[in-house]
mmCIF file of C-alpha atoms in Angstrom:
data_model
loop_
_atom_site.group_PDB
_atom_site.id
_atom_site.type_symbol
_atom_site.label_atom_id
_atom_site.label_comp_id
_atom_site.label_asym_id
_atom_site.label_seq_id
_atom_site.Cartn_x
_atom_site.Cartn_y
_atom_site.Cartn_z
ATOM 1 C CA MET A 1 53.165 167.108 58.768
ATOM 2 C CA THR A 2 55.655 167.420 61.574
ATOM 3 C CA ARG A 3 54.954 167.234 65.255
ATOM 4 C CA ARG A 4 54.603 170.589 67.004
ATOM 5 C CA LYS A 5 57.510 172.074 68.918
ATOM 6 C CA THR A 6 57.470 172.284 72.666
ATOM 7 C CA ARG A 7 59.100 174.999 74.739
ATOM 8 C CA LYS A 8 62.874 175.247 74.697
ATOM 9 C CA ILE A 9 64.734 174.346 77.861
ATOM 10 C CA ARG A 10 67.997 175.975 78.902
ATOM 11 C CA THR A 11 70.420 173.584 80.555
ATOM 12 C CA THR A 12 73.265 174.535 82.833
ATOM 13 C CA THR A 13 76.780 173.205 82.640
ATOM 14 C CA ALA A 14 78.768 171.705 85.452
ATOM 15 C CA LEU A 15 80.928 174.832 85.401
ATOM 16 C CA SER A 16 77.800 176.889 86.036
ATOM 17 C CA CYS A 17 77.088 174.780 89.097
ATOM 18 C CA ALA A 18 80.585 175.400 90.367
ATOM 19 C CA ALA A 19 80.212 179.130 89.917
ATOM 20 C CA LEU A 20 77.042 179.033 92.008
ATOM 21 C CA ALA A 21 78.539 176.921 94.772
ATOM 22 C CA THR A 22 77.940 179.614 97.369
ATOM 23 C CA SER A 23 74.421 180.309 96.202
ATOM 24 C CA ALA A 24 71.102 178.690 97.029
ATOM 25 C CA LEU A 25 70.634 178.233 93.306
ATOM 26 C CA LEU A 26 72.947 175.249 93.495
ATOM 27 C CA ALA A 27 69.929 173.142 94.409
ATOM 28 C CA GLY A 28 68.770 173.398 90.797
ATOM 29 C CA CYS A 29 71.947 171.611 89.665
ATOM 30 C CA GLN A 30 71.711 168.696 92.086
ATOM 31 C CA ASP A 31 71.016 165.212 90.832
ATOM 32 C CA ASP A 32 67.826 163.251 91.495
ATOM 33 C CA ARG A 33 69.051 162.043 94.892
ATOM 34 C CA GLY A 34 69.798 165.571 96.083
ATOM 35 C CA ALA A 35 73.569 164.956 96.028
ATOM 36 C CA ARG A 36 75.936 167.701 94.918
ATOM 37 C CA PRO A 37 77.859 167.052 91.695
ATOM 38 C CA SER A 38 81.240 165.403 92.109
ATOM 39 C CA SER A 39 84.302 167.619 92.064
ATOM 40 C CA THR A 40 86.341 165.070 90.095
ATOM 41 C CA SER A 41 87.809 166.082 86.775
ATOM 42 C CA GLU A 42 85.677 163.443 85.042
ATOM 43 C CA THR A 43 82.419 165.060 86.230
ATOM 44 C CA SER A 44 83.661 168.592 85.622
ATOM 45 C CA ALA A 45 84.462 167.754 82.011
ATOM 46 C CA ALA A 46 80.928 166.537 81.269
ATOM 47 C CA PRO A 47 78.058 168.997 80.685
ATOM 48 C CA HIS A 48 75.365 169.176 83.353
ATOM 49 C CA GLY A 49 72.733 166.561 82.562
ATOM 50 C CA TYR A 50 75.080 164.422 80.492
ATOM 51 C CA VAL A 51 73.950 160.802 80.098
ATOM 52 C CA GLU A 52 76.360 158.372 78.467
ATOM 53 C CA GLY A 53 74.949 156.845 75.291
ATOM 54 C CA ALA A 54 72.027 159.313 75.053
ATOM 55 C CA GLU A 55 71.425 162.482 73.072
ATOM 56 C CA GLU A 56 70.062 165.464 74.989
ATOM 57 C CA THR A 57 67.476 167.463 73.062
ATOM 58 C CA SER A 58 65.655 170.772 73.422
ATOM 59 C CA GLU A 59 62.147 169.285 73.340
ATOM 60 C CA GLN A 60 60.267 166.298 74.645
ATOM 61 C CA GLN A 61 60.885 163.176 72.531
ATOM 62 C CA SER A 62 57.474 161.536 72.618
ATOM 63 C CA ARG A 63 57.099 157.961 71.403
ATOM 64 C CA LEU A 64 54.355 155.339 71.509
ATOM 65 C CA VAL A 65 55.030 151.709 72.450
ATOM 66 C CA LEU A 66 52.505 149.564 70.575
ATOM 67 C CA ALA A 67 51.653 145.865 70.812
ATOM 68 C CA ASP A 68 49.361 143.507 68.912
ATOM 69 C CA ALA A 69 47.652 141.001 71.215
ATOM 70 C CA GLY A 70 46.817 138.748 68.268
ATOM 71 C CA THR A 71 50.120 138.425 66.416
ATOM 72 C CA GLY A 72 52.569 139.459 69.150
ATOM 73 C CA ALA A 73 53.988 142.287 67.022
ATOM 74 C CA VAL A 74 55.648 145.066 69.054
ATOM 75 C CA GLY A 75 56.850 148.423 67.753
ATOM 76 C CA VAL A 76 57.811 151.920 68.882
ATOM 77 C CA LEU A 77 56.376 154.885 66.961
ATOM 78 C CA ASP A 78 58.451 158.084 67.071
ATOM 79 C CA LEU A 79 56.003 160.986 67.049
ATOM 80 C CA ILE A 80 58.650 163.437 65.784
ATOM 81 C CA THR A 81 60.166 161.464 62.912
ATOM 82 C CA GLU A 82 56.979 159.416 62.322
ATOM 83 C CA GLY A 83 59.145 156.324 61.926
ATOM 84 C CA ILE A 84 58.381 153.014 63.619
ATOM 85 C CA THR A 85 60.981 150.648 65.065
ATOM 86 C CA PRO A 86 59.908 146.971 65.179
ATOM 87 C CA LEU A 87 60.940 144.953 68.222
ATOM 88 C CA ARG A 88 61.005 141.260 69.064
ATOM 89 C CA ARG A 89 57.676 139.520 68.548
ATOM 90 C CA THR A 90 56.132 138.627 71.911
ATOM 91 C CA ASP A 91 53.279 136.124 71.966
ATOM 92 C CA GLY A 92 50.301 136.236 74.305
ATOM 93 C CA ILE A 93 50.424 139.946 75.253
ATOM 94 C CA ARG A 94 47.710 140.723 77.794
ATOM 95 C CA GLU A 95 48.705 144.120 79.214
ATOM 96 C CA LEU A 96 51.131 146.964 78.569
ATOM 97 C CA TRP A 97 52.366 149.484 81.163
ATOM 98 C CA THR A 98 54.970 152.245 81.196
ATOM 99 C CA ASP A 99 57.010 154.195 83.737
ATOM 100 C CA GLY A 100 57.773 157.026 81.306
ATOM 101 C CA ARG A 101 60.674 155.293 79.531
ATOM 102 C CA PHE A 102 60.192 151.532 79.540
ATOM 103 C CA GLY A 103 57.231 149.591 78.247
ATOM 104 C CA TYR A 104 56.344 146.449 80.222
ATOM 105 C CA LEU A 105 54.609 143.658 78.304
ATOM 106 C CA ARG A 106 52.663 141.185 80.432
ATOM 107 C CA THR A 107 52.095 137.922 78.573
ATOM 108 C CA ASP A 108 50.640 134.497 79.286
ATOM 109 C CA ASP A 109 54.075 133.319 80.432
ATOM 110 C CA ALA A 110 56.103 136.291 81.709
ATOM 111 C CA THR A 111 56.573 140.067 81.775
ATOM 112 C CA TYR A 112 59.134 141.707 79.479
ATOM 113 C CA ALA A 113 60.751 145.153 79.462
ATOM 114 C CA VAL A 114 61.343 147.155 76.275
ATOM 115 C CA ASP A 115 63.314 150.395 76.252
ATOM 116 C CA SER A 116 61.561 153.088 74.200
ATOM 117 C CA GLY A 117 64.790 155.107 74.262
ATOM 118 C CA THR A 118 63.185 158.366 75.330
ATOM 119 C CA TRP A 119 62.636 159.980 78.727
ATOM 120 C CA THR A 120 62.484 163.214 80.706
ATOM 121 C CA VAL A 121 64.412 164.186 83.840
ATOM 122 C CA ASP A 122 62.661 166.903 85.829
ATOM 123 C CA HIS A 123 64.928 168.793 88.244
ATOM 124 C CA GLY A 124 62.117 171.091 89.374
ATOM 125 C CA ASP A 125 63.514 174.376 88.060
ATOM 126 C CA HIS A 126 64.621 172.919 84.723
ATOM 127 C CA VAL A 127 64.049 169.830 82.599
ATOM 128 C CA HIS A 128 66.254 167.561 80.473
ATOM 129 C CA TYR A 129 64.976 165.584 77.479
ATOM 130 C CA TYR A 130 66.805 162.533 76.132
ATOM 131 C CA ARG A 131 66.662 160.066 73.264
ATOM 132 C CA ALA A 132 68.636 156.831 72.868
ATOM 133 C CA GLU A 133 68.505 153.407 71.247
ATOM 134 C CA ILE A 134 65.189 151.546 71.129
ATOM 135 C CA ARG A 135 65.590 147.917 72.217
ATOM 136 C CA HIS A 136 64.057 144.812 73.744
ATOM 137 C CA VAL A 137 65.622 144.391 77.207
ATOM 138 C CA GLY A 138 64.299 141.066 78.501
ATOM 139 C CA ARG A 139 62.197 139.221 81.047
ATOM 140 C CA ILE A 140 61.601 141.193 84.240
ATOM 141 C CA GLY A 141 58.836 139.248 85.978
ATOM 142 C CA GLY A 142 56.355 136.400 85.817
ATOM 143 C CA GLN A 143 52.967 136.202 84.147
ATOM 144 C CA ASP A 144 51.319 137.338 87.384
ATOM 145 C CA ALA A 145 52.876 140.827 87.432
ATOM 146 C CA ALA A 146 50.096 143.228 88.370
ATOM 147 C CA ARG A 147 51.783 146.608 88.961
ATOM 148 C CA ILE A 148 55.098 148.164 87.960
ATOM 149 C CA HIS A 149 56.396 151.469 89.326
ATOM 150 C CA SER A 150 59.825 153.103 89.060
ATOM 151 C CA ASP A 151 61.935 156.030 90.127
ATOM 152 C CA ARG A 152 65.448 156.890 88.982
ATOM 153 C CA ALA A 153 67.035 154.138 91.091
ATOM 154 C CA VAL A 154 64.652 151.200 91.424
ATOM 155 C CA THR A 155 61.834 149.431 89.568
ATOM 156 C CA ALA A 156 59.253 147.591 91.691
ATOM 157 C CA VAL A 157 57.344 144.687 90.116
ATOM 158 C CA SER A 158 54.403 143.497 92.229
ATOM 159 C CA SER A 159 52.525 140.272 91.496
ATOM 160 C CA ASP A 160 48.864 139.344 91.864
ATOM 161 C CA GLY A 161 49.819 137.201 94.831
ATOM 162 C CA GLY A 162 51.424 140.068 96.740
ATOM 163 C CA ASP A 163 55.109 139.378 96.127
ATOM 164 C CA THR A 164 57.293 142.304 95.030
ATOM 165 C CA GLU A 165 60.711 142.228 93.390
ATOM 166 C CA LEU A 166 63.003 145.254 93.211
ATOM 167 C CA PHE A 167 65.328 145.780 90.233
ATOM 168 C CA ASP A 168 68.306 148.083 89.786
ATOM 169 C CA ARG A 169 67.037 150.770 87.415
ATOM 170 C CA LYS A 170 70.496 151.748 86.141
ATOM 171 C CA LYS A 171 71.146 148.215 84.931
ATOM 172 C CA LEU A 172 67.827 148.227 83.088
ATOM 173 C CA GLU A 173 68.844 151.482 81.437
ATOM 174 C CA ASN A 174 72.108 149.831 80.360
ATOM 175 C CA GLY A 175 70.142 147.151 78.545
ATOM 176 C CA THR A 176 70.189 144.200 80.944
ATOM 177 C CA VAL A 177 67.702 142.834 83.464
ATOM 178 C CA PRO A 178 69.482 142.411 86.823
ATOM 179 C CA ARG A 179 68.633 139.795 89.401
ATOM 180 C CA GLY A 180 65.592 140.932 91.364
ATOM 181 C CA ARG A 181 65.601 141.397 95.119
ATOM 182 C CA ALA A 182 62.508 140.272 97.043
ATOM 183 C CA LEU A 183 60.762 142.821 99.251
ATOM 184 C CA THR A 184 59.577 140.812 102.230
ATOM 185 C CA GLY A 185 56.293 141.450 104.030
ATOM 186 C CA SER A 186 54.872 143.744 101.349
ATOM 187 C CA GLY A 187 51.365 142.275 101.494
ATOM 188 C CA ALA A 188 49.083 142.280 98.445
ATOM 189 C CA GLY A 189 49.123 145.983 97.687
ATOM 190 C CA ALA A 190 51.107 148.286 95.432
ATOM 191 C CA VAL A 191 54.740 149.278 96.004
ATOM 192 C CA VAL A 192 55.643 152.733 94.688
ATOM 193 C CA PRO A 193 59.231 154.066 94.751
ATOM 194 C CA TYR A 194 59.012 157.710 95.829
ATOM 195 C CA LYS A 195 61.469 160.265 97.236
ATOM 196 C CA GLU A 196 64.260 157.727 97.810
ATOM 197 C CA HIS A 197 61.844 155.444 99.695
ATOM 198 C CA LEU A 198 59.206 152.809 99.004
ATOM 199 C CA LEU A 199 55.509 153.393 99.690
ATOM 200 C CA VAL A 200 53.989 150.010 100.490
ATOM 201 C CA VAL A 201 50.225 149.520 100.638
ATOM 202 C CA ALA A 202 49.524 147.070 103.452
ATOM 203 C CA ALA A 203 46.344 145.737 101.836
ATOM 204 C CA GLY A 204 45.716 142.090 102.638
ATOM 205 C CA ALA A 205 47.859 142.228 105.756
ATOM 206 C CA GLY A 206 44.983 142.945 108.126
ATOM 207 C CA ARG A 207 45.581 146.694 107.917
ATOM 208 C CA ASP A 208 44.491 149.571 105.675
ATOM 209 C CA THR A 209 47.679 151.622 105.854
ATOM 210 C CA VAL A 210 50.464 152.878 103.640
ATOM 211 C CA ASP A 211 53.887 152.087 105.071
ATOM 212 C CA VAL A 212 57.100 153.951 104.286
ATOM 213 C CA ARG A 213 60.278 151.903 103.880
ATOM 214 C CA THR A 214 63.812 152.518 102.785
ATOM 215 C CA ARG A 215 64.829 151.219 99.372
ATOM 216 C CA GLY A 216 66.421 148.340 101.238
ATOM 217 C CA GLY A 217 63.042 147.426 102.769
ATOM 218 C CA THR A 218 63.617 148.683 106.316
ATOM 219 C CA PRO A 219 60.392 150.114 107.857
ATOM 220 C CA VAL A 220 60.481 153.883 108.453
ATOM 221 C CA ALA A 221 56.902 154.827 109.290
ATOM 222 C CA SER A 222 53.292 153.682 109.066
ATOM 223 C CA LEU A 223 51.095 156.597 107.961
ATOM 224 C CA LYS A 224 48.169 157.247 110.283
ATOM 225 C CA GLU A 225 45.484 158.078 107.706
ATOM 226 C CA PRO A 226 43.917 154.776 106.548
ATOM 227 C CA CYS A 227 43.146 153.754 102.960
ATOM 228 C CA ALA A 228 40.511 151.042 103.050
ATOM 229 C CA ARG A 229 40.508 148.557 100.158
ATOM 230 C CA ALA A 230 43.273 150.430 98.327
ATOM 231 C CA ARG A 231 43.205 150.034 94.565
ATOM 232 C CA GLY A 232 44.809 152.220 91.909
ATOM 233 C CA GLU A 233 47.695 154.657 92.307
ATOM 234 C CA ALA A 234 49.335 157.563 90.465
ATOM 235 C CA VAL A 235 52.489 159.618 90.990
ATOM 236 C CA THR A 236 51.998 163.380 90.611
ATOM 237 C CA ARG A 237 54.074 166.486 91.267
ATOM 238 C CA ARG A 238 52.239 166.957 94.566
ATOM 239 C CA GLY A 239 52.632 163.417 95.827
ATOM 240 C CA VAL A 240 51.416 159.868 95.294
ATOM 241 C CA VAL A 241 47.673 159.279 95.052
ATOM 242 C CA PHE A 242 46.147 155.972 96.182
ATOM 243 C CA GLY A 243 42.525 155.073 95.463
ATOM 244 C CA CYS A 244 40.563 154.168 98.629
ATOM 245 C CA ALA A 245 37.014 153.001 99.273
ATOM 246 C CA ASP A 246 36.065 156.463 100.565
ATOM 247 C CA GLY A 247 38.121 158.646 98.223
ATOM 248 C CA ALA A 248 41.848 159.056 97.682
ATOM 249 C CA LEU A 249 44.898 159.194 99.908
ATOM 250 C CA LEU A 250 47.586 161.742 99.018
ATOM 251 C CA VAL A 251 51.045 160.872 100.356
ATOM 252 C CA ARG A 252 53.669 163.629 100.388
ATOM 253 C CA GLU A 253 57.225 164.131 101.588
ATOM 254 C CA ASP A 254 58.722 167.256 103.130
ATOM 255 C CA ASN A 255 62.353 167.314 104.272
ATOM 256 C CA GLY A 256 62.372 163.560 104.828
ATOM 257 C CA THR A 257 59.027 163.428 106.666
ATOM 258 C CA PHE A 258 56.097 161.637 105.019
ATOM 259 C CA SER A 259 52.455 162.558 105.612
ATOM 260 C CA ALA A 260 49.103 161.347 104.319
ATOM 261 C CA GLU A 261 45.926 163.320 103.650
ATOM 262 C CA LYS A 262 42.545 161.894 102.726
ATOM 263 C CA ILE A 263 40.586 163.477 99.853
ATOM 264 C CA PRO A 264 37.033 162.173 100.432
ATOM 265 C CA TYR A 265 34.449 161.836 97.678
ATOM 266 C CA GLY A 266 32.096 164.043 99.627
ATOM 267 C CA GLU A 267 29.125 161.812 98.803
ATOM 268 C CA PRO A 268 28.181 158.139 99.173
ATOM 269 C CA VAL A 269 29.904 156.094 96.465
ATOM 270 C CA GLY A 270 29.199 152.419 95.823
ATOM 271 C CA ALA A 271 31.983 149.901 95.279
ATOM 272 C CA GLY A 272 31.234 149.748 91.554
ATOM 273 C CA GLU A 273 31.440 153.517 91.143
ATOM 274 C CA ARG A 274 34.711 154.300 92.944
ATOM 275 C CA ALA A 275 37.873 155.360 91.120
ATOM 276 C CA VAL A 276 40.272 152.419 90.832
ATOM 277 C CA GLY A 277 42.467 153.193 87.800
ATOM 278 C CA PHE A 278 43.889 156.694 87.349
ATOM 279 C CA ARG A 279 45.000 158.258 84.055
ATOM 280 C CA HIS A 280 46.698 161.644 83.661
ATOM 281 C CA ARG A 281 49.271 163.646 81.766
ATOM 282 C CA ALA A 282 52.752 163.264 83.181
ATOM 283 C CA GLY A 283 53.451 166.235 85.436
ATOM 284 C CA SER A 284 49.764 167.054 85.837
ATOM 285 C CA THR A 285 47.904 167.055 89.145
ATOM 286 C CA THR A 286 44.501 166.328 87.576
ATOM 287 C CA LEU A 287 43.525 162.652 87.357
ATOM 288 C CA ALA A 288 40.736 160.860 85.506
ATOM 289 C CA ALA A 289 39.174 157.497 86.360
ATOM 290 C CA THR A 290 36.080 155.719 85.122
ATOM 291 C CA SER A 291 33.159 155.497 87.571
ATOM 292 C CA GLY A 292 30.966 152.517 86.871
ATOM 293 C CA ASP A 293 29.870 152.084 83.261
ATOM 294 C CA ASP A 294 28.614 155.555 82.420
ATOM 295 C CA ALA A 295 30.573 158.235 84.292
ATOM 296 C CA VAL A 296 34.088 159.536 84.941
ATOM 297 C CA TRP A 297 35.701 160.878 88.098
ATOM 298 C CA VAL A 298 38.092 163.833 87.840
ATOM 299 C CA LEU A 299 40.356 164.409 90.848
ATOM 300 C CA ASP A 300 42.011 167.812 91.197
ATOM 301 C CA VAL A 301 44.875 167.051 93.571
ATOM 302 C CA THR A 302 45.793 170.720 93.973
ATOM 303 C CA ASP A 303 42.299 171.738 95.087
ATOM 304 C CA ARG A 304 41.625 168.399 96.842
ATOM 305 C CA ALA A 305 38.343 168.106 94.939
ATOM 306 C CA TRP A 306 36.438 165.379 93.071
ATOM 307 C CA THR A 307 34.100 165.985 90.123
ATOM 308 C CA ARG A 308 31.876 163.236 88.684
ATOM 309 C CA ILE A 309 30.771 163.693 85.086
ATOM 310 C CA ARG A 310 28.042 161.547 83.572
ATOM 311 C CA THR A 311 29.255 160.598 80.128
ATOM 312 C CA GLY A 312 27.262 157.582 79.007
ATOM 313 C CA PRO A 313 28.965 154.225 78.326
ATOM 314 C CA VAL A 314 32.716 154.803 78.470
ATOM 315 C CA VAL A 315 35.712 152.855 77.166
ATOM 316 C CA ALA A 316 38.547 155.232 78.102
ATOM 317 C CA ALA A 317 39.100 158.665 79.643
ATOM 318 C CA ASN A 318 41.985 161.062 80.244
ATOM 319 C CA THR A 319 42.760 164.734 80.726
ATOM 320 C CA ALA A 320 45.767 167.019 80.445
ATOM 321 C CA GLY A 321 44.498 169.015 83.444
ATOM 322 C CA GLU A 322 45.118 172.709 84.155
ATOM 323 C CA GLY A 323 42.164 174.012 82.153
ATOM 324 C CA ALA A 324 42.192 171.273 79.504
ATOM 325 C CA PRO A 325 39.032 169.298 78.746
ATOM 326 C CA LEU A 326 38.207 165.794 79.915
ATOM 327 C CA LEU A 327 38.409 163.417 76.941
ATOM 328 C CA VAL A 328 36.099 160.405 76.912
ATOM 329 C CA LEU A 329 35.939 157.623 74.343
ATOM 330 C CA GLY A 330 32.493 156.060 74.301
ATOM 331 C CA GLU A 331 31.392 152.547 73.429
ATOM 332 C CA ASP A 332 29.989 153.974 70.208
ATOM 333 C CA GLY A 333 33.532 154.909 69.118
ATOM 334 C CA ALA A 334 32.998 158.667 69.466
ATOM 335 C CA LEU A 335 35.497 160.898 71.274
ATOM 336 C CA THR A 336 33.885 163.594 73.408
ATOM 337 C CA ALA A 337 35.370 166.595 75.210
ATOM 338 C CA TYR A 338 33.862 167.932 78.452
ATOM 339 C CA ASP A 339 34.462 171.159 80.315
ATOM 340 C CA ILE A 340 35.398 169.866 83.771
ATOM 341 C CA ALA A 341 34.155 172.940 85.633
ATOM 342 C CA THR A 342 30.668 172.958 84.039
ATOM 343 C CA ARG A 343 30.514 169.200 83.268
ATOM 344 C CA LYS A 344 29.113 170.093 79.837
ATOM 345 C CA ARG A 345 30.064 168.604 76.486
ATOM 346 C CA THR A 346 32.100 170.989 74.327
ATOM 347 C CA ALA A 347 33.032 168.861 71.285
ATOM 348 C CA ARG A 348 32.398 165.437 69.787
ATOM 349 C CA LYS A 349 34.102 163.485 67.007
ATOM 350 C CA GLU A 350 33.213 160.151 65.410
ATOM 351 C CA LEU A 351 36.544 158.338 65.547
ATOM 352 C CA LEU A 352 36.490 154.529 65.925
ATOM 353 C CA ALA A 353 34.185 151.707 64.997
ATOM 354 C CA LYS A 354 31.564 150.821 67.584
ATOM 355 C CA GLY A 355 32.738 148.409 70.264
ATOM 356 C CA ALA A 356 36.466 149.289 70.271
ATOM 357 C CA ASP A 357 36.833 148.220 73.890
ATOM 358 C CA SER A 358 40.653 147.900 73.855
ATOM 359 C CA ALA A 359 41.286 151.563 73.025
ATOM 360 C CA VAL A 360 43.037 153.954 75.414
ATOM 361 C CA ILE A 361 43.705 157.701 75.413
ATOM 362 C CA GLU A 362 47.272 158.896 75.923
ATOM 363 C CA ILE A 363 47.681 162.636 76.409
ATOM 364 C CA ASP A 364 50.373 165.292 76.608
ATOM 365 C CA THR A 365 50.528 169.092 76.666
ATOM 366 C CA SER A 366 48.765 169.664 73.330
ATOM 367 C CA ARG A 367 47.833 166.345 71.713
ATOM 368 C CA ALA A 368 45.968 163.159 72.555
ATOM 369 C CA TYR A 369 46.493 159.725 70.980
ATOM 370 C CA VAL A 370 43.879 157.013 70.484
ATOM 371 C CA ASN A 371 44.752 153.513 69.267
ATOM 372 C CA ASP A 372 42.480 152.059 66.585
ATOM 373 C CA ALA A 373 43.184 148.319 66.511
ATOM 374 C CA ALA A 374 40.464 147.470 63.998
ATOM 375 C CA ALA A 375 41.720 150.010 61.436
ATOM 376 C CA ARG A 376 45.429 149.470 62.301
ATOM 377 C CA LYS A 377 45.929 153.160 62.975
ATOM 378 C CA ILE A 378 46.867 155.670 65.646
ATOM 379 C CA HIS A 379 44.884 158.919 65.706
ATOM 380 C CA GLU A 380 46.492 162.156 66.920
ATOM 381 C CA ILE A 381 43.934 164.644 68.226
ATOM 382 C CA ASP A 382 44.334 168.378 68.850
ATOM 383 C CA TYR A 383 42.045 168.631 71.856
ATOM 384 C CA ASN A 384 42.437 172.419 72.022
ATOM 385 C CA ASP A 385 40.948 172.796 68.525
ATOM 386 C CA GLY A 386 37.569 171.117 68.755
ATOM 387 C CA LEU A 387 39.040 167.584 68.639
ATOM 388 C CA ARG A 388 40.629 168.210 65.252
ATOM 389 C CA LEU A 389 42.296 165.157 63.718
ATOM 390 C CA ALA A 390 45.904 166.370 63.439
ATOM 391 C CA ARG A 391 47.592 163.222 62.069
ATOM 392 C CA THR A 392 46.874 159.569 61.426
ATOM 393 C CA PHE A 393 49.598 156.924 61.621
ATOM 394 C CA PRO A 394 48.868 153.773 59.561
ATOM 395 C CA LEU A 395 50.460 150.540 60.838
ATOM 396 C CA ASP A 396 51.013 147.027 59.493
ATOM 397 C CA PHE A 397 49.738 145.465 62.727
ATOM 398 C CA ALA A 398 46.830 146.032 65.101
ATOM 399 C CA PRO A 399 47.783 148.347 68.020
ATOM 400 C CA THR A 400 45.730 146.535 70.658
ATOM 401 C CA HIS A 401 47.857 148.055 73.439
ATOM 402 C CA MET A 402 49.491 151.501 73.587
ATOM 403 C CA VAL A 403 51.463 153.646 76.037
ATOM 404 C CA GLU A 404 53.242 156.981 75.543
ATOM 405 C CA THR A 405 56.840 157.449 76.701
ATOM 406 C CA GLY A 406 59.321 160.307 76.880
ATOM 407 C CA ARG A 407 57.514 161.898 79.792
#
């Protein structure tokens, strides 16, 4: 069975951009930093969206980075070809994160970057999809790395102790880990590259604010709306969401000016029931986060609204948003779909063995993926068809950790 096709994307050439030079449509052909394409013959000869060493495709190239906490096995599963590429064995894997292209393996000794070789560049009015070589890149941080966030220019690695190092993203993409540059005075909170700046949570510095800095670390502004005991963050199309003790803080940028807006829970929420770890489909503005042991928060960023759904004991949750169901994996191993508007269960499927507490749910526009470490499998679920099992991918190692890339 082959993976479903996604919508075709028309790309423009550099010559098309030149022809539109006097039109407002030129903005759609600008690069990620808003700069106009170069007029040199070298740029003019290359198609718009050209990336050296990568193949541009007409559909999203989804892949799963998988890691076995027991044996240290690491592999990348291509969801289109169904092939798996083994990577360097990495002992002591404790966590796995992604920024849409790279997987970051936190171990007992260090943090390592692996390039899944697939990513998406969203220009707003059109999208480019790419695939390239899959490879182990190297050590990018210590064993105390706690958060990693990236944009097209910089990758920020923040430690448990509050130190943050900034890495040149282009050099990572070329297959080498550059020397990191320390971001001074960042406190103990997250650092999120966003809109050519850095959003720095000032947690632990005697303040409850989000500061805006240049990529070089120079302070630009301190946002007025506070975010007490900030924990958890997510980048969406409508801005960056930070989890706060009393709700969420949405940080946006408009013509170089940053603003912050609080989205309160609207009801008293105890410390153990607040949202602290957000999951969502890339490009979606609907976020899911567990709430205590038996419920899930859904945050609709567009409508600035929270919904709490009682689910029973929960291991993992996610949603594709925009009318899609909330998916919840319970401690009993069953996957359940909920209608977010009515909070009612709409489908249920027995999927994993009871007690699969390391499982996660990755989700895209039409499929969800659940890692089954005990059975050494990945399950692909069609959540729009009553949680139908679309495909199963058998593995020769236990996928304790999983992230989806290409987004």
